[in-house]
Coordinates of C-alpha atoms in Angstrom, one line a residue:
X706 CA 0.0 0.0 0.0
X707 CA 3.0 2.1 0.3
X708 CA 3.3 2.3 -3.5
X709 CA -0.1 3.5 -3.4
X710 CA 0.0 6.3 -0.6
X711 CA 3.3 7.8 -2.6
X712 CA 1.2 8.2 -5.9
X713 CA -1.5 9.7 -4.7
X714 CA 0.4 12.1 -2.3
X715 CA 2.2 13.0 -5.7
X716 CA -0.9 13.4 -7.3
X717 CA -2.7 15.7 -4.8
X718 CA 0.2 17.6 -5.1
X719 CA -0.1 18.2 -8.6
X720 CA -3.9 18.6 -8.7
X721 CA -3.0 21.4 -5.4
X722 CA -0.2 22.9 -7.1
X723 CA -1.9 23.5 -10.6
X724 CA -5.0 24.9 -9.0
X725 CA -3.2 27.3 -7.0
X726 CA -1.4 28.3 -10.2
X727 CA -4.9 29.6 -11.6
X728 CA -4.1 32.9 -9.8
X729 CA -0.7 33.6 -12.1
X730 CA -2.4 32.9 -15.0
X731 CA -5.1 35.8 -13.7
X732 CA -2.4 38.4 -12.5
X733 CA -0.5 37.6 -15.9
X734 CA -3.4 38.7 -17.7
X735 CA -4.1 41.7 -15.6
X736 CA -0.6 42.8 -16.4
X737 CA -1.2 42.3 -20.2
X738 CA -4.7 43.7 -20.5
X739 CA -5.6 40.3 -21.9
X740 CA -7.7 39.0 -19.1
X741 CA -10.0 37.0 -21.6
X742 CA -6.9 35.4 -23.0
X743 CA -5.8 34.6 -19.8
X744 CA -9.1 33.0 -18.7
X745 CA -8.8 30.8 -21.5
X746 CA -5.8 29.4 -20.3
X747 CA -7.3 28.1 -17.5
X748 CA -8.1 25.3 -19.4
X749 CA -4.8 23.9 -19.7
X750 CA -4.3 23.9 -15.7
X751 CA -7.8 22.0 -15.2
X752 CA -6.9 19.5 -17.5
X753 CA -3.7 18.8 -15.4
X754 CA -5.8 18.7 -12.7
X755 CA -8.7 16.8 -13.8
X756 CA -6.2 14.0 -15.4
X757 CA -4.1 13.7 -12.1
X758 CA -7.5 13.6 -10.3
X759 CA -8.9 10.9 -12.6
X760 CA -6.1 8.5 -11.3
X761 CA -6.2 9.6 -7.6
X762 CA -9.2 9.1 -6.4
X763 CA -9.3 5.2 -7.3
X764 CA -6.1 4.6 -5.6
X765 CA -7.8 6.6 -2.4
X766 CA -10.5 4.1 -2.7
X767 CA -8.2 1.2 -3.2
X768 CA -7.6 2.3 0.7
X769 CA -11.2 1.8 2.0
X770 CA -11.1 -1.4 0.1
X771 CA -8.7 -2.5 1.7
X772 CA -9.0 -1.6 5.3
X773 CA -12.3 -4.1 5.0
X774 CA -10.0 -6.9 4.6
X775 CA -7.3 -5.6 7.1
X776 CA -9.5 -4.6 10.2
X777 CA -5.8 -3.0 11.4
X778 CA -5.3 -0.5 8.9
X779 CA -5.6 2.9 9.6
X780 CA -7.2 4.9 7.0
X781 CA -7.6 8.0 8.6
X782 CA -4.0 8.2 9.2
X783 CA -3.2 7.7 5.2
X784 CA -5.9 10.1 4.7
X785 CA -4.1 12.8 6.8
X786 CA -0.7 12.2 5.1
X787 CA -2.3 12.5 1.4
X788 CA -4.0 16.0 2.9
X789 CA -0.5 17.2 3.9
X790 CA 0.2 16.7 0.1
X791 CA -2.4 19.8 -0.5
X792 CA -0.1 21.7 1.8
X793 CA 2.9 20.6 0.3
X794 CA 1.5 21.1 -3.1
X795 CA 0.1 24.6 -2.3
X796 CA 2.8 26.0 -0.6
X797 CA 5.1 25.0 -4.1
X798 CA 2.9 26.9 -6.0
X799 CA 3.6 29.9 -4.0
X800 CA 7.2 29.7 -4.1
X801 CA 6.8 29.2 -8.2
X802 CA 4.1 32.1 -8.5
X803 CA 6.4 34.8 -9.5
X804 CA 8.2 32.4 -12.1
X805 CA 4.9 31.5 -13.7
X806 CA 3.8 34.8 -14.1
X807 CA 6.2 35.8 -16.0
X808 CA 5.6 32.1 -18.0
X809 CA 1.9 32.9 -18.6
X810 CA 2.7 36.2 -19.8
X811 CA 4.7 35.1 -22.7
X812 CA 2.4 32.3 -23.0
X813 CA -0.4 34.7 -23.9
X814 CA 1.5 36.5 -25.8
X815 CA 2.4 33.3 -28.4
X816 CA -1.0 32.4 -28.4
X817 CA -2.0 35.4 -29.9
X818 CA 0.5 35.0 -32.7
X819 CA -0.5 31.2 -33.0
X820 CA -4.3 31.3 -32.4
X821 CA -5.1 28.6 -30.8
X822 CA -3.6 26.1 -27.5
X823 CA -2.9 23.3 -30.4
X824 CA -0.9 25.5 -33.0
X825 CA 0.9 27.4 -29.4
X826 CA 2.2 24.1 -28.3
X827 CA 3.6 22.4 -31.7
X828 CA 5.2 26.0 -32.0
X829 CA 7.3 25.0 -29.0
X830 CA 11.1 25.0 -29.8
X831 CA 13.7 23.5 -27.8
X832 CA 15.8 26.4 -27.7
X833 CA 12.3 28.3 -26.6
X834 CA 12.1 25.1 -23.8
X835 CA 16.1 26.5 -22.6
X836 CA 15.1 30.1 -22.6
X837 CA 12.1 29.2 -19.7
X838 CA 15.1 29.8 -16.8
X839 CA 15.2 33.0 -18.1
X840 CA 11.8 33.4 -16.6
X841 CA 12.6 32.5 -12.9
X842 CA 11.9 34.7 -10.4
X843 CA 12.5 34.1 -6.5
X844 CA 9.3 34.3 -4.7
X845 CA 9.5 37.5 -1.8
X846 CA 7.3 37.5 1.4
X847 CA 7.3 40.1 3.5
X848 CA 4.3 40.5 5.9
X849 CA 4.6 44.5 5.9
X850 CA 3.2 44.3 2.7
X851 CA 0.2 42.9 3.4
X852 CA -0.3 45.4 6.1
X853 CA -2.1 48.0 3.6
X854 CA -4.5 46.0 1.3
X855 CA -7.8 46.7 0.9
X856 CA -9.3 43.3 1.4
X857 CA -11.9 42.4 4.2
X858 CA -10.5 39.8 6.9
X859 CA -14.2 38.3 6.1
X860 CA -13.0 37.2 2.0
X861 CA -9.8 35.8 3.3
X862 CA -11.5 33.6 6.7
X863 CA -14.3 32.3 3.9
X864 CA -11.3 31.4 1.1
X865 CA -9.7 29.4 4.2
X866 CA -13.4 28.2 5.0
X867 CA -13.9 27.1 0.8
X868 CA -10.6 25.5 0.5
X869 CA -10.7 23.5 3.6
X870 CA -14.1 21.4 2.6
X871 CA -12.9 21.4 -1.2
X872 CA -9.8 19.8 0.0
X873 CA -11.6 17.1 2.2
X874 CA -15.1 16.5 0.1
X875 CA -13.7 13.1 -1.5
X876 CA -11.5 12.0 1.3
X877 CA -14.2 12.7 3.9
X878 CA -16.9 10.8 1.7
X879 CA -14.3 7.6 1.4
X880 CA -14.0 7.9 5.4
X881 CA -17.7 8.2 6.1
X882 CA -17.9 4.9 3.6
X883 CA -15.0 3.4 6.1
X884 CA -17.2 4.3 8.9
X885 CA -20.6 2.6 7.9
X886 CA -19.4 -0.4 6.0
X887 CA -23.3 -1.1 5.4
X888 CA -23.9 2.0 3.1
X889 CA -19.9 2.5 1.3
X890 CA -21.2 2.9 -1.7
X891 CA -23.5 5.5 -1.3
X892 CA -21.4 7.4 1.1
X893 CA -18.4 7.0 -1.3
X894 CA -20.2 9.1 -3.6
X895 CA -21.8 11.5 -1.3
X896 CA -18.9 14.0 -1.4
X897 CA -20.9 16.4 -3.0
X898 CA -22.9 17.6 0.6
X899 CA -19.3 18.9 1.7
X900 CA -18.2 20.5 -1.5
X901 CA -22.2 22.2 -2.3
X902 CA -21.3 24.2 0.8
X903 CA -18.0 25.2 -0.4
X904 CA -19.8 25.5 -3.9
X905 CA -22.3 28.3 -2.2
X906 CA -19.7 30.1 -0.2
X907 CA -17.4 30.5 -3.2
X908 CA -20.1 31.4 -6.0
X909 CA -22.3 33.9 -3.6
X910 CA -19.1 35.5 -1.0
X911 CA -15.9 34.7 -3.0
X912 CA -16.0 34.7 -7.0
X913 CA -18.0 38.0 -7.1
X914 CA -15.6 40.1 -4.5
X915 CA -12.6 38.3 -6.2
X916 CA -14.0 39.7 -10.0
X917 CA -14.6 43.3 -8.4
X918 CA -10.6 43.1 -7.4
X919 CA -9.7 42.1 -10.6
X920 CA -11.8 44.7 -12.8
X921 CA -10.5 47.3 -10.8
X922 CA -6.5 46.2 -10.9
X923 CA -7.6 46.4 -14.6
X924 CA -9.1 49.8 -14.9
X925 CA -6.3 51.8 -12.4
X926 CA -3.0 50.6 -13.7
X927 CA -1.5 51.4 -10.2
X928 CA -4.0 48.7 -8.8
X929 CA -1.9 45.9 -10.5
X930 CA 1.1 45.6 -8.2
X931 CA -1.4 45.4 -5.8
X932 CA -3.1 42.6 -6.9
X933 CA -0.6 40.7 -7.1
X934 CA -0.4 40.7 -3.5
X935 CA -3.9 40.1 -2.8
X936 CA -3.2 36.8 -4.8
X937 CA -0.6 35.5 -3.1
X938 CA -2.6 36.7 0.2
X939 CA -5.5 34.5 -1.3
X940 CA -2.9 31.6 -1.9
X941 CA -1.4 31.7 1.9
X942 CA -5.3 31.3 2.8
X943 CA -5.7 28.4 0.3
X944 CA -3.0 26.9 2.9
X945 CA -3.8 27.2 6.2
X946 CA -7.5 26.2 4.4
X947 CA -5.6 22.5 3.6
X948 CA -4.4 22.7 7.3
X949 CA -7.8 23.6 8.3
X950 CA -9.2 20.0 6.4
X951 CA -6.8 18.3 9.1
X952 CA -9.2 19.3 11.2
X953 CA -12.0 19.5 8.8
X954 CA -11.9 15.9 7.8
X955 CA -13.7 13.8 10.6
X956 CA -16.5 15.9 11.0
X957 CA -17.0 16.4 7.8
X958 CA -17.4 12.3 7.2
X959 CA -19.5 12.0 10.2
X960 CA -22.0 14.9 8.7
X961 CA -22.0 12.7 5.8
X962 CA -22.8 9.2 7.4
X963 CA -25.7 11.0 9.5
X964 CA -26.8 12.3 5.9
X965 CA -26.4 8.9 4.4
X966 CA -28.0 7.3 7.2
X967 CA -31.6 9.6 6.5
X968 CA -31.7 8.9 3.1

């Protein structure tokens, strides 16, 4: 099972990593005035994370599966050491935010020249491959300049609040099917009564405060740097959100077997 536990923390890195990304292709296209471009982009990191998704969350089942046959195994403590992969995978995306900034930025800039993802990739030179350590930037965090943002405490506690049940809705469904052996199945797929909460918070509270940032970093050019820091202030709050699901986790599968129980 050890071979198993590796690949999927690797792959919850990934999926963590790539999501957290998202905000450098935003900020890139702030920077450019090509916001729309940038959106489109977007694309390419949920498909990284959708594929490495595809393949974890059968191996996370595998461990359910097989705790029935080994009465011993602890599957909440594997489940705890794939969450720290969120952390680990979210705090690499902050280090490599600056980097891939600068990334996306010539990214959109050879996918206006080539027109579309398919044309932008067979485009792709080695020499152009070289020329990416060019690009790297190391990250700098400094609390003082966080001190001055315009951004309510409220908008940061509910992005903690989001990312903490996004980051446990599968795991704490596969747990609640580990606690009531009777109804697995239906609990396995019940992740969805965690992550519709998230859902609400993020759509109602989160996405429409988060736009309002973003039009205005794009309207008042002196807004821009700015942003910048309000993303990797919304980053540092995706992680203590996937410290938060340590936590999070077992009450989360419990609300979901009482749920599952009712129905």
């Amino acid at each position: 099972m050890m071979n198993s536990l590796i690949i999927v923390f690797v792959l919850t890195m990934i999926i963590h990593t790539a999501e957290t990304l998202s905000y450098s292709v935003r900020f890139a296209g702030v920077k450019m005035n090509k916001i729309a471009v940038a959106l489109s982009l977007t694309g390419i990191i949920v498909l990284v994370s959708r594929t490495s998704n595809l393949i974890q969350a059968p191996l996370t089942a595998k461990f359910v599966d097989y705790a029935k046959i080994d009465p011993t195994f602890d599957v909440l403590k594997y489940f705890r050491f794939i969450l720290l992969a969120s952390s680990v995978g979210t705090l690499i995306a902050i280090a490599l935010f600056p980097t891939f900034v600068n990334l996306f930025g010539r990214i959109i800039t050879k996918l206006e020249v080539a027109g579309s993802i398919p044309k932008l990739i067979s485009s792709v030179t080695i020499g152009q491959l070289k020329n990416t350590k060019h690009y790297f930037r190391k990250p700098t965090f400094r609390i003082s300049q966080f001190r001055y943002l315009d951004v309510p405490k409220r908008f940061i506690l509910l992005n903690v609040l989001v990312t903490a049940f996004y980051t446990v809705g599968v795991l704490s469904s596969l747990y609640a099917a580990h606690v009531i052996p009777s109804l697995s199945t239906t609990a396995s797929q019940s992740s969805g009564i965690i992550n519709g909460v998230a859902t609400i918070i993020l759509t109602i509270f989160i996405d429409p405060q988060l736009g309002l940032i973003t039009d205005k970093a794009m309207h008042e050019p002196t807004m821009r740097d700015q942003l910048g820091k309000v993303y990797t202030l919304l980053m540092v709050s995706r992680f203590f959100g996937t410290l938060l699901a340590q936590v999070v986790i077992v009450p989360a599968s419990y609300v979901i077997s009482i749920v599952v129980t009712w129905i």
